[in-house]
JSON list of C-alpha atoms in Angstrom, two decimals:
[
{"chain": "A", "resi": 159, "resn": "MET", "atom": "CA", "xyz": [-106.97, -30.35, 2.04]},
{"chain": "A", "resi": 160, "resn": "THR", "atom": "CA", "xyz": [-108.19, -27.01, 0.53]},
{"chain": "A", "resi": 161, "resn": "VAL", "atom": "CA", "xyz": [-106.84, -26.47, -2.95]},
{"chain": "A", "resi": 162, "resn": "THR", "atom": "CA", "xyz": [-107.41, -23.63, -5.45]},
{"chain": "A", "resi": 163, "resn": "VAL", "atom": "CA", "xyz": [-109.69, -24.50, -8.52]},
{"chain": "A", "resi": 164, "resn": "GLU", "atom": "CA", "xyz": [-106.90, -23.80, -10.84]},
{"chain": "A", "resi": 165, "resn": "SER", "atom": "CA", "xyz": [-104.42, -25.73, -9.19]},
{"chain": "A", "resi": 166, "resn": "HIS", "atom": "CA", "xyz": [-102.55, -28.73, -10.50]},
{"chain": "A", "resi": 167, "resn": "VAL", "atom": "CA", "xyz": [-103.47, -30.66, -7.35]},
{"chain": "A", "resi": 168, "resn": "ALA", "atom": "CA", "xyz": [-107.23, -29.75, -7.91]},
{"chain": "A", "resi": 169, "resn": "ARG", "atom": "CA", "xyz": [-106.84, -31.52, -11.37]},
{"chain": "A", "resi": 170, "resn": "LEU", "atom": "CA", "xyz": [-105.27, -34.51, -9.36]},
{"chain": "A", "resi": 171, "resn": "GLU", "atom": "CA", "xyz": [-108.13, -34.45, -6.97]},
{"chain": "A", "resi": 172, "resn": "ASP", "atom": "CA", "xyz": [-110.79, -34.32, -9.57]},
{"chain": "A", "resi": 173, "resn": "GLU", "atom": "CA", "xyz": [-109.04, -37.17, -11.48]},
{"chain": "A", "resi": 174, "resn": "LEU", "atom": "CA", "xyz": [-108.87, -39.63, -8.69]},
{"chain": "A", "resi": 175, "resn": "ARG", "atom": "CA", "xyz": [-112.33, -38.72, -6.91]},
{"chain": "A", "resi": 176, "resn": "PRO", "atom": "CA", "xyz": [-113.88, -41.86, -8.35]},
{"chain": "A", "resi": 177, "resn": "TYR", "atom": "CA", "xyz": [-111.10, -43.86, -7.08]},
{"chain": "A", "resi": 178, "resn": "TYR", "atom": "CA", "xyz": [-111.27, -42.34, -3.48]},
{"chain": "A", "resi": 179, "resn": "GLY", "atom": "CA", "xyz": [-114.90, -43.34, -3.39]},
{"chain": "A", "resi": 180, "resn": "ILE", "atom": "CA", "xyz": [-114.14, -46.94, -4.35]},
{"chain": "A", "resi": 181, "resn": "HIS", "atom": "CA", "xyz": [-111.38, -47.25, -1.72]},
{"chain": "A", "resi": 182, "resn": "LYS", "atom": "CA", "xyz": [-113.53, -45.91, 0.99]},
{"chain": "A", "resi": 183, "resn": "ILE", "atom": "CA", "xyz": [-116.40, -48.37, 0.06]},
{"chain": "A", "resi": 184, "resn": "THR", "atom": "CA", "xyz": [-114.16, -51.27, -0.31]},
{"chain": "A", "resi": 185, "resn": "TRP", "atom": "CA", "xyz": [-112.66, -50.65, 3.10]},
{"chain": "A", "resi": 186, "resn": "ARG", "atom": "CA", "xyz": [-115.93, -50.55, 4.70]},
{"chain": "A", "resi": 187, "resn": "ASN", "atom": "CA", "xyz": [-116.92, -53.53, 3.30]},
{"chain": "A", "resi": 188, "resn": "LEU", "atom": "CA", "xyz": [-113.98, -55.32, 4.36]},
{"chain": "A", "resi": 189, "resn": "MET", "atom": "CA", "xyz": [-114.59, -54.24, 7.93]},
{"chain": "A", "resi": 190, "resn": "SER", "atom": "CA", "xyz": [-118.03, -55.20, 8.08]},
{"chain": "A", "resi": 191, "resn": "ALA", "atom": "CA", "xyz": [-117.18, -58.56, 6.50]},
{"chain": "A", "resi": 192, "resn": "ARG", "atom": "CA", "xyz": [-113.92, -59.41, 8.51]},
{"chain": "A", "resi": 193, "resn": "GLY", "atom": "CA", "xyz": [-114.04, -57.06, 11.17]},
{"chain": "A", "resi": 194, "resn": "ALA", "atom": "CA", "xyz": [-110.81, -57.10, 13.64]},
{"chain": "A", "resi": 195, "resn": "GLU", "atom": "CA", "xyz": [-109.03, -59.71, 11.44]},
{"chain": "A", "resi": 196, "resn": "GLY", "atom": "CA", "xyz": [-109.58, -57.66, 8.35]},
{"chain": "A", "resi": 197, "resn": "PHE", "atom": "CA", "xyz": [-107.83, -54.84, 10.40]},
{"chain": "A", "resi": 198, "resn": "TRP", "atom": "CA", "xyz": [-104.82, -56.97, 11.48]},
{"chain": "A", "resi": 199, "resn": "GLU", "atom": "CA", "xyz": [-104.36, -58.32, 8.00]},
{"chain": "A", "resi": 200, "resn": "THR", "atom": "CA", "xyz": [-104.52, -54.82, 6.34]},
{"chain": "A", "resi": 201, "resn": "LEU", "atom": "CA", "xyz": [-101.90, -53.54, 9.18]},
{"chain": "A", "resi": 202, "resn": "GLY", "atom": "CA", "xyz": [-99.77, -56.16, 7.92]},
{"chain": "A", "resi": 203, "resn": "GLN", "atom": "CA", "xyz": [-99.85, -55.14, 4.26]},
{"chain": "A", "resi": 204, "resn": "LEU", "atom": "CA", "xyz": [-99.48, -51.56, 5.37]},
{"chain": "A", "resi": 205, "resn": "TYR", "atom": "CA", "xyz": [-96.35, -52.60, 7.07]},
{"chain": "A", "resi": 206, "resn": "HIS", "atom": "CA", "xyz": [-94.90, -54.01, 3.64]},
{"chain": "A", "resi": 207, "resn": "ALA", "atom": "CA", "xyz": [-96.28, -50.85, 1.74]},
{"chain": "A", "resi": 208, "resn": "MET", "atom": "CA", "xyz": [-94.50, -48.53, 4.31]},
{"chain": "A", "resi": 209, "resn": "ASN", "atom": "CA", "xyz": [-91.34, -50.80, 4.11]},
{"chain": "A", "resi": 210, "resn": "LEU", "atom": "CA", "xyz": [-91.24, -50.59, 0.28]},
{"chain": "A", "resi": 211, "resn": "GLY", "atom": "CA", "xyz": [-91.97, -46.64, 0.52]},
{"chain": "A", "resi": 212, "resn": "VAL", "atom": "CA", "xyz": [-88.59, -45.87, 1.89]},
{"chain": "A", "resi": 213, "resn": "PRO", "atom": "CA", "xyz": [-86.34, -47.58, -0.78]},
{"chain": "A", "resi": 214, "resn": "LEU", "atom": "CA", "xyz": [-88.89, -46.31, -3.36]},
{"chain": "A", "resi": 215, "resn": "MET", "atom": "CA", "xyz": [-87.91, -42.64, -2.33]},
{"chain": "A", "resi": 216, "resn": "ARG", "atom": "CA", "xyz": [-84.33, -43.38, -2.10]},
{"chain": "A", "resi": 217, "resn": "ALA", "atom": "CA", "xyz": [-84.67, -44.94, -5.74]},
{"chain": "A", "resi": 218, "resn": "ALA", "atom": "CA", "xyz": [-86.43, -41.59, -6.62]},
{"chain": "A", "resi": 219, "resn": "GLY", "atom": "CA", "xyz": [-83.63, -39.65, -5.38]},
{"chain": "A", "resi": 220, "resn": "ARG", "atom": "CA", "xyz": [-80.89, -41.44, -6.88]},
{"chain": "A", "resi": 221, "resn": "ARG", "atom": "CA", "xyz": [-82.74, -41.48, -10.30]},
{"chain": "A", "resi": 222, "resn": "ALA", "atom": "CA", "xyz": [-83.27, -37.83, -10.08]},
{"chain": "A", "resi": 223, "resn": "SER", "atom": "CA", "xyz": [-79.71, -36.88, -9.18]},
{"chain": "A", "resi": 224, "resn": "THR", "atom": "CA", "xyz": [-78.83, -38.14, -12.48]},
{"chain": "A", "resi": 225, "resn": "LEU", "atom": "CA", "xyz": [-81.14, -35.98, -14.50]},
{"chain": "A", "resi": 226, "resn": "GLY", "atom": "CA", "xyz": [-79.64, -32.51, -14.13]},
{"chain": "A", "resi": 227, "resn": "PRO", "atom": "CA", "xyz": [-80.18, -29.39, -12.14]},
{"chain": "A", "resi": 228, "resn": "GLU", "atom": "CA", "xyz": [-84.17, -29.07, -12.41]},
{"chain": "A", "resi": 229, "resn": "TYR", "atom": "CA", "xyz": [-84.14, -32.37, -10.12]},
{"chain": "A", "resi": 230, "resn": "ALA", "atom": "CA", "xyz": [-81.57, -31.53, -7.57]},
{"chain": "A", "resi": 231, "resn": "GLU", "atom": "CA", "xyz": [-84.06, -30.17, -5.12]},
{"chain": "A", "resi": 232, "resn": "PHE", "atom": "CA", "xyz": [-86.39, -33.19, -5.44]},
{"chain": "A", "resi": 233, "resn": "ALA", "atom": "CA", "xyz": [-83.44, -35.45, -5.03]},
{"chain": "A", "resi": 234, "resn": "HIS", "atom": "CA", "xyz": [-82.63, -33.83, -1.91]},
{"chain": "A", "resi": 235, "resn": "TRP", "atom": "CA", "xyz": [-86.20, -34.00, -0.79]},
{"chain": "A", "resi": 236, "resn": "CYS", "atom": "CA", "xyz": [-86.34, -37.71, -1.47]},
{"chain": "A", "resi": 237, "resn": "GLU", "atom": "CA", "xyz": [-83.32, -38.25, 0.66]},
{"chain": "A", "resi": 238, "resn": "HIS", "atom": "CA", "xyz": [-84.74, -36.17, 3.64]},
{"chain": "A", "resi": 239, "resn": "HIS", "atom": "CA", "xyz": [-88.25, -37.65, 3.55]},
{"chain": "A", "resi": 240, "resn": "ALA", "atom": "CA", "xyz": [-86.93, -41.39, 3.23]},
{"chain": "A", "resi": 241, "resn": "GLU", "atom": "CA", "xyz": [-84.85, -40.65, 6.32]},
{"chain": "A", "resi": 242, "resn": "GLU", "atom": "CA", "xyz": [-87.90, -39.04, 8.04]},
{"chain": "A", "resi": 243, "resn": "GLU", "atom": "CA", "xyz": [-90.20, -42.02, 7.25]},
{"chain": "A", "resi": 244, "resn": "ALA", "atom": "CA", "xyz": [-87.74, -44.89, 7.84]},
{"chain": "A", "resi": 245, "resn": "PRO", "atom": "CA", "xyz": [-88.27, -45.18, 11.64]},
{"chain": "A", "resi": 246, "resn": "HIS", "atom": "CA", "xyz": [-92.15, -45.30, 11.25]},
{"chain": "A", "resi": 247, "resn": "VAL", "atom": "CA", "xyz": [-91.82, -48.90, 9.82]},
{"chain": "A", "resi": 248, "resn": "GLU", "atom": "CA", "xyz": [-90.34, -49.87, 13.26]},
{"chain": "A", "resi": 249, "resn": "TRP", "atom": "CA", "xyz": [-93.06, -47.79, 15.02]},
{"chain": "A", "resi": 250, "resn": "LEU", "atom": "CA", "xyz": [-95.71, -49.94, 13.36]},
{"chain": "A", "resi": 251, "resn": "LEU", "atom": "CA", "xyz": [-94.03, -53.21, 14.47]},
{"chain": "A", "resi": 252, "resn": "ASN", "atom": "CA", "xyz": [-93.63, -52.00, 17.88]},
{"chain": "A", "resi": 253, "resn": "ASP", "atom": "CA", "xyz": [-97.41, -51.16, 18.07]},
{"chain": "A", "resi": 254, "resn": "VAL", "atom": "CA", "xyz": [-98.21, -54.68, 16.96]},
{"chain": "A", "resi": 255, "resn": "ALA", "atom": "CA", "xyz": [-96.02, -56.02, 19.73]},
{"chain": "A", "resi": 256, "resn": "LYS", "atom": "CA", "xyz": [-97.70, -53.56, 22.42]},
{"chain": "A", "resi": 257, "resn": "ALA", "atom": "CA", "xyz": [-101.28, -54.79, 21.29]},
{"chain": "A", "resi": 258, "resn": "GLY", "atom": "CA", "xyz": [-100.20, -58.30, 21.97]},
{"chain": "A", "resi": 259, "resn": "ARG", "atom": "CA", "xyz": [-99.66, -59.75, 18.39]},
{"chain": "A", "resi": 260, "resn": "ASP", "atom": "CA", "xyz": [-96.52, -61.47, 16.75]},
{"chain": "A", "resi": 261, "resn": "ARG", "atom": "CA", "xyz": [-94.49, -58.68, 15.12]},
{"chain": "A", "resi": 262, "resn": "GLN", "atom": "CA", "xyz": [-92.27, -61.34, 13.52]},
{"chain": "A", "resi": 263, "resn": "ALA", "atom": "CA", "xyz": [-95.47, -63.10, 11.86]},
{"chain": "A", "resi": 264, "resn": "MET", "atom": "CA", "xyz": [-96.06, -59.51, 10.35]},
{"chain": "A", "resi": 265, "resn": "VAL", "atom": "CA", "xyz": [-92.51, -59.29, 9.05]},
{"chain": "A", "resi": 266, "resn": "ASP", "atom": "CA", "xyz": [-92.58, -62.82, 7.71]},
{"chain": "A", "resi": 267, "resn": "ALA", "atom": "CA", "xyz": [-95.79, -62.83, 5.91]},
{"chain": "A", "resi": 268, "resn": "PHE", "atom": "CA", "xyz": [-95.68, -62.34, 2.15]},
{"chain": "A", "resi": 269, "resn": "PRO", "atom": "CA", "xyz": [-96.79, -59.10, 0.74]},
{"chain": "A", "resi": 270, "resn": "GLU", "atom": "CA", "xyz": [-100.00, -59.71, -1.17]},
{"chain": "A", "resi": 271, "resn": "PRO", "atom": "CA", "xyz": [-100.03, -59.25, -4.79]},
{"chain": "A", "resi": 272, "resn": "GLU", "atom": "CA", "xyz": [-101.94, -56.10, -4.88]},
{"chain": "A", "resi": 273, "resn": "ILE", "atom": "CA", "xyz": [-99.50, -54.33, -2.71]},
{"chain": "A", "resi": 274, "resn": "LEU", "atom": "CA", "xyz": [-96.60, -55.64, -4.83]},
{"chain": "A", "resi": 275, "resn": "ALA", "atom": "CA", "xyz": [-98.39, -54.40, -8.01]},
{"chain": "A", "resi": 276, "resn": "PHE", "atom": "CA", "xyz": [-99.14, -50.84, -6.90]},
{"chain": "A", "resi": 277, "resn": "MET", "atom": "CA", "xyz": [-95.75, -50.55, -5.30]},
{"chain": "A", "resi": 278, "resn": "GLY", "atom": "CA", "xyz": [-94.14, -52.03, -8.40]},
{"chain": "A", "resi": 279, "resn": "THR", "atom": "CA", "xyz": [-95.97, -49.41, -10.66]},
{"chain": "A", "resi": 280, "resn": "GLN", "atom": "CA", "xyz": [-94.07, -46.67, -8.50]},
{"chain": "A", "resi": 281, "resn": "PHE", "atom": "CA", "xyz": [-90.68, -48.19, -9.12]},
{"chain": "A", "resi": 282, "resn": "ALA", "atom": "CA", "xyz": [-91.54, -48.46, -12.77]},
{"chain": "A", "resi": 283, "resn": "LEU", "atom": "CA", "xyz": [-92.70, -44.65, -13.02]},
{"chain": "A", "resi": 284, "resn": "VAL", "atom": "CA", "xyz": [-89.48, -43.66, -11.50]},
{"chain": "A", "resi": 285, "resn": "GLU", "atom": "CA", "xyz": [-87.42, -45.66, -13.92]},
{"chain": "A", "resi": 286, "resn": "GLN", "atom": "CA", "xyz": [-89.40, -45.23, -17.16]},
{"chain": "A", "resi": 287, "resn": "VAL", "atom": "CA", "xyz": [-91.21, -42.12, -16.88]},
{"chain": "A", "resi": 288, "resn": "ASP", "atom": "CA", "xyz": [-90.21, -39.55, -14.33]},
{"chain": "A", "resi": 289, "resn": "PRO", "atom": "CA", "xyz": [-88.93, -39.91, -10.61]},
{"chain": "A", "resi": 290, "resn": "ILE", "atom": "CA", "xyz": [-91.07, -36.79, -9.68]},
{"chain": "A", "resi": 291, "resn": "ALA", "atom": "CA", "xyz": [-94.21, -39.16, -10.56]},
{"chain": "A", "resi": 292, "resn": "ILE", "atom": "CA", "xyz": [-94.22, -40.62, -7.12]},
{"chain": "A", "resi": 293, "resn": "LEU", "atom": "CA", "xyz": [-95.44, -37.33, -5.65]},
{"chain": "A", "resi": 294, "resn": "GLY", "atom": "CA", "xyz": [-98.85, -38.54, -6.69]},
{"chain": "A", "resi": 295, "resn": "TYR", "atom": "CA", "xyz": [-98.96, -41.55, -4.67]},
{"chain": "A", "resi": 296, "resn": "ILE", "atom": "CA", "xyz": [-97.30, -39.83, -1.72]},
{"chain": "A", "resi": 297, "resn": "TYR", "atom": "CA", "xyz": [-99.83, -36.96, -1.93]},
{"chain": "A", "resi": 298, "resn": "VAL", "atom": "CA", "xyz": [-102.80, -39.51, -1.84]},
{"chain": "A", "resi": 299, "resn": "ALA", "atom": "CA", "xyz": [-101.16, -41.42, 0.98]},
{"chain": "A", "resi": 300, "resn": "GLU", "atom": "CA", "xyz": [-100.22, -38.34, 3.15]},
{"chain": "A", "resi": 301, "resn": "GLY", "atom": "CA", "xyz": [-102.63, -35.77, 1.83]},
{"chain": "A", "resi": 302, "resn": "HIS", "atom": "CA", "xyz": [-105.75, -37.53, 3.13]},
{"chain": "A", "resi": 303, "resn": "PRO", "atom": "CA", "xyz": [-104.83, -38.82, 6.53]},
{"chain": "A", "resi": 304, "resn": "ASN", "atom": "CA", "xyz": [-107.09, -40.75, 8.83]},
{"chain": "A", "resi": 305, "resn": "GLN", "atom": "CA", "xyz": [-108.98, -38.67, 11.41]},
{"chain": "A", "resi": 306, "resn": "PRO", "atom": "CA", "xyz": [-108.51, -39.48, 15.10]},
{"chain": "A", "resi": 307, "resn": "ASP", "atom": "CA", "xyz": [-112.00, -39.82, 15.83]},
{"chain": "A", "resi": 308, "resn": "GLY", "atom": "CA", "xyz": [-112.42, -42.36, 13.00]},
{"chain": "A", "resi": 309, "resn": "LEU", "atom": "CA", "xyz": [-109.64, -44.46, 14.26]},
{"chain": "A", "resi": 310, "resn": "GLN", "atom": "CA", "xyz": [-111.13, -44.22, 17.92]},
{"chain": "A", "resi": 311, "resn": "ALA", "atom": "CA", "xyz": [-114.58, -45.40, 16.46]},
{"chain": "A", "resi": 312, "resn": "LEU", "atom": "CA", "xyz": [-112.93, -48.23, 14.72]},
{"chain": "A", "resi": 313, "resn": "ALA", "atom": "CA", "xyz": [-111.05, -49.38, 17.81]},
{"chain": "A", "resi": 314, "resn": "GLU", "atom": "CA", "xyz": [-114.26, -49.17, 19.76]},
{"chain": "A", "resi": 315, "resn": "ARG", "atom": "CA", "xyz": [-116.47, -50.89, 17.14]},
{"chain": "A", "resi": 316, "resn": "PHE", "atom": "CA", "xyz": [-114.15, -53.88, 16.87]},
{"chain": "A", "resi": 317, "resn": "ASP", "atom": "CA", "xyz": [-112.72, -53.99, 20.43]},
{"chain": "A", "resi": 318, "resn": "LEU", "atom": "CA", "xyz": [-109.02, -53.19, 18.86]},
{"chain": "A", "resi": 319, "resn": "PRO", "atom": "CA", "xyz": [-106.51, -52.35, 21.51]},
{"chain": "A", "resi": 320, "resn": "LEU", "atom": "CA", "xyz": [-105.58, -48.59, 21.34]},
{"chain": "A", "resi": 321, "resn": "GLU", "atom": "CA", "xyz": [-101.73, -49.52, 21.32]},
{"chain": "A", "resi": 322, "resn": "ALA", "atom": "CA", "xyz": [-102.16, -50.69, 17.83]},
{"chain": "A", "resi": 323, "resn": "PHE", "atom": "CA", "xyz": [-103.11, -47.14, 16.73]},
{"chain": "A", "resi": 324, "resn": "ASP", "atom": "CA", "xyz": [-100.30, -45.28, 17.90]},
{"chain": "A", "resi": 325, "resn": "THR", "atom": "CA", "xyz": [-98.40, -44.95, 14.68]},
{"chain": "A", "resi": 326, "resn": "LEU", "atom": "CA", "xyz": [-101.59, -44.39, 12.76]},
{"chain": "A", "resi": 327, "resn": "LEU", "atom": "CA", "xyz": [-102.75, -41.58, 15.20]},
{"chain": "A", "resi": 328, "resn": "PHE", "atom": "CA", "xyz": [-99.14, -39.82, 14.80]},
{"chain": "A", "resi": 329, "resn": "HIS", "atom": "CA", "xyz": [-99.77, -39.69, 11.02]},
{"chain": "A", "resi": 330, "resn": "THR", "atom": "CA", "xyz": [-103.00, -37.96, 11.34]},
{"chain": "A", "resi": 331, "resn": "GLU", "atom": "CA", "xyz": [-101.37, -34.76, 12.55]},
{"chain": "A", "resi": 332, "resn": "ALA", "atom": "CA", "xyz": [-98.07, -35.25, 10.79]},
{"chain": "A", "resi": 333, "resn": "ASP", "atom": "CA", "xyz": [-99.37, -36.25, 7.27]},
{"chain": "A", "resi": 334, "resn": "THR", "atom": "CA", "xyz": [-101.74, -33.08, 7.34]},
{"chain": "A", "resi": 335, "resn": "GLU", "atom": "CA", "xyz": [-98.42, -30.99, 7.39]},
{"chain": "A", "resi": 336, "resn": "HIS", "atom": "CA", "xyz": [-96.54, -33.34, 4.83]},
{"chain": "A", "resi": 337, "resn": "GLY", "atom": "CA", "xyz": [-99.77, -33.36, 2.61]},
{"chain": "A", "resi": 338, "resn": "GLU", "atom": "CA", "xyz": [-99.48, -29.74, 2.17]},
{"chain": "A", "resi": 339, "resn": "GLU", "atom": "CA", "xyz": [-95.76, -29.63, 1.66]},
{"chain": "A", "resi": 340, "resn": "ILE", "atom": "CA", "xyz": [-96.36, -32.33, -1.00]},
{"chain": "A", "resi": 341, "resn": "ALA", "atom": "CA", "xyz": [-99.21, -30.28, -2.78]},
{"chain": "A", "resi": 342, "resn": "GLU", "atom": "CA", "xyz": [-96.75, -27.34, -2.97]},
{"chain": "A", "resi": 343, "resn": "LEU", "atom": "CA", "xyz": [-94.18, -29.68, -4.78]},
{"chain": "A", "resi": 344, "resn": "ILE", "atom": "CA", "xyz": [-96.68, -30.72, -7.23]},
{"chain": "A", "resi": 345, "resn": "GLU", "atom": "CA", "xyz": [-97.58, -27.39, -8.19]},
{"chain": "A", "resi": 346, "resn": "ARG", "atom": "CA", "xyz": [-93.99, -26.42, -8.57]},
{"chain": "A", "resi": 347, "resn": "TYR", "atom": "CA", "xyz": [-93.11, -29.47, -10.59]},
{"chain": "A", "resi": 348, "resn": "ALA", "atom": "CA", "xyz": [-96.27, -29.76, -12.74]},
{"chain": "A", "resi": 349, "resn": "THR", "atom": "CA", "xyz": [-94.47, -28.15, -15.66]},
{"chain": "A", "resi": 350, "resn": "SER", "atom": "CA", "xyz": [-95.77, -30.43, -18.44]},
{"chain": "A", "resi": 351, "resn": "GLU", "atom": "CA", "xyz": [-98.91, -32.57, -19.24]},
{"chain": "A", "resi": 352, "resn": "ARG", "atom": "CA", "xyz": [-96.54, -35.79, -19.18]},
{"chain": "A", "resi": 353, "resn": "ARG", "atom": "CA", "xyz": [-95.88, -35.08, -15.54]},
{"chain": "A", "resi": 354, "resn": "ASN", "atom": "CA", "xyz": [-99.47, -34.32, -14.53]},
{"chain": "A", "resi": 355, "resn": "GLN", "atom": "CA", "xyz": [-100.38, -37.79, -16.17]},
{"chain": "A", "resi": 356, "resn": "ALA", "atom": "CA", "xyz": [-97.55, -39.49, -14.14]},
{"chain": "A", "resi": 357, "resn": "PHE", "atom": "CA", "xyz": [-98.93, -38.05, -10.93]},
{"chain": "A", "resi": 358, "resn": "ILE", "atom": "CA", "xyz": [-102.45, -39.23, -11.73]},
{"chain": "A", "resi": 359, "resn": "ALA", "atom": "CA", "xyz": [-101.04, -42.67, -12.84]},
{"chain": "A", "resi": 360, "resn": "SER", "atom": "CA", "xyz": [-99.05, -43.01, -9.38]},
{"chain": "A", "resi": 361, "resn": "GLY", "atom": "CA", "xyz": [-102.02, -41.99, -7.39]},
{"chain": "A", "resi": 362, "resn": "ARG", "atom": "CA", "xyz": [-104.49, -44.13, -9.05]},
{"chain": "A", "resi": 363, "resn": "ALA", "atom": "CA", "xyz": [-102.30, -47.20, -8.86]},
{"chain": "A", "resi": 364, "resn": "PHE", "atom": "CA", "xyz": [-102.10, -46.60, -5.04]},
{"chain": "A", "resi": 365, "resn": "LEU", "atom": "CA", "xyz": [-105.87, -46.18, -4.62]},
{"chain": "A", "resi": 366, "resn": "THR", "atom": "CA", "xyz": [-107.01, -49.09, -7.05]},
{"chain": "A", "resi": 367, "resn": "GLY", "atom": "CA", "xyz": [-104.34, -51.34, -5.51]},
{"chain": "A", "resi": 368, "resn": "TRP", "atom": "CA", "xyz": [-105.64, -50.96, -1.90]},
{"chain": "A", "resi": 369, "resn": "SER", "atom": "CA", "xyz": [-109.22, -51.21, -3.07]},
{"chain": "A", "resi": 370, "resn": "SER", "atom": "CA", "xyz": [-108.50, -54.46, -5.05]},
{"chain": "A", "resi": 371, "resn": "TYR", "atom": "CA", "xyz": [-106.89, -56.00, -1.96]},
{"chain": "A", "resi": 372, "resn": "PHE", "atom": "CA", "xyz": [-109.77, -54.90, 0.34]},
{"chain": "A", "resi": 373, "resn": "ARG", "atom": "CA", "xyz": [-112.11, -56.30, -2.29]},
{"chain": "A", "resi": 374, "resn": "ARG", "atom": "CA", "xyz": [-110.59, -59.62, -2.53]},
{"chain": "A", "resi": 375, "resn": "LEU", "atom": "CA", "xyz": [-109.86, -59.98, 1.24]},
{"chain": "A", "resi": 376, "resn": "SER", "atom": "CA", "xyz": [-113.64, -59.08, 2.09]},
{"chain": "A", "resi": 377, "resn": "THR", "atom": "CA", "xyz": [-114.82, -62.35, 0.27]},
{"chain": "A", "resi": 378, "resn": "GLN", "atom": "CA", "xyz": [-112.29, -64.79, 1.71]},
{"chain": "A", "resi": 379, "resn": "SER", "atom": "CA", "xyz": [-112.82, -66.65, 4.80]},
{"chain": "A", "resi": 380, "resn": "PRO", "atom": "CA", "xyz": [-110.10, -66.46, 7.40]},
{"chain": "A", "resi": 381, "resn": "ALA", "atom": "CA", "xyz": [-108.86, -69.64, 6.53]},
{"chain": "A", "resi": 382, "resn": "GLN", "atom": "CA", "xyz": [-108.24, -68.67, 2.98]},
{"chain": "A", "resi": 383, "resn": "SER", "atom": "CA", "xyz": [-106.46, -65.42, 3.61]}
]
């Protein structure tokens, strides 16, 4: 995404750049070490992150609605975005089933501690700092979508069924538009240093949480995971 040098989003990108790099390296290491199983295990944890993301946005909207007129538009955006994202959780489970995997096993699998930790951080920021903080995590998640060519290459390299990628491929296009919308919201709401720091904390927790999960998983044998 292109941002102006003086923008608050540019500052967020600068602060998070080292964490983006670690995220990419740990993901590549995981796929090299675990291949297809690393992909399926990560997809299972993505389901949990997505499933927690919807109540997170609703919690942020409820909290924002108690904080006065300044937050009214953001509260409405949270409700709208939560409704928009809610069906995508089911889409992901359907992709798993179409690919011949056990969707119920994905639902029943326990969320890994790294995923619980970084999503828990988002809930804590909503309640203790500022509900608008979650724009940092959402910007990182949706402002840097996967590229279709990269997903295609991943499927070919590890002989993964393309049906497993339908929801991910949908987001390669949809998240480009969403990322621009979220960047505009960050620019609008970055009215204090405290809020800028909250955006950074939110995005950093997301990136370091996934990186920690990838790193741990890449060192485990399938029997341990």
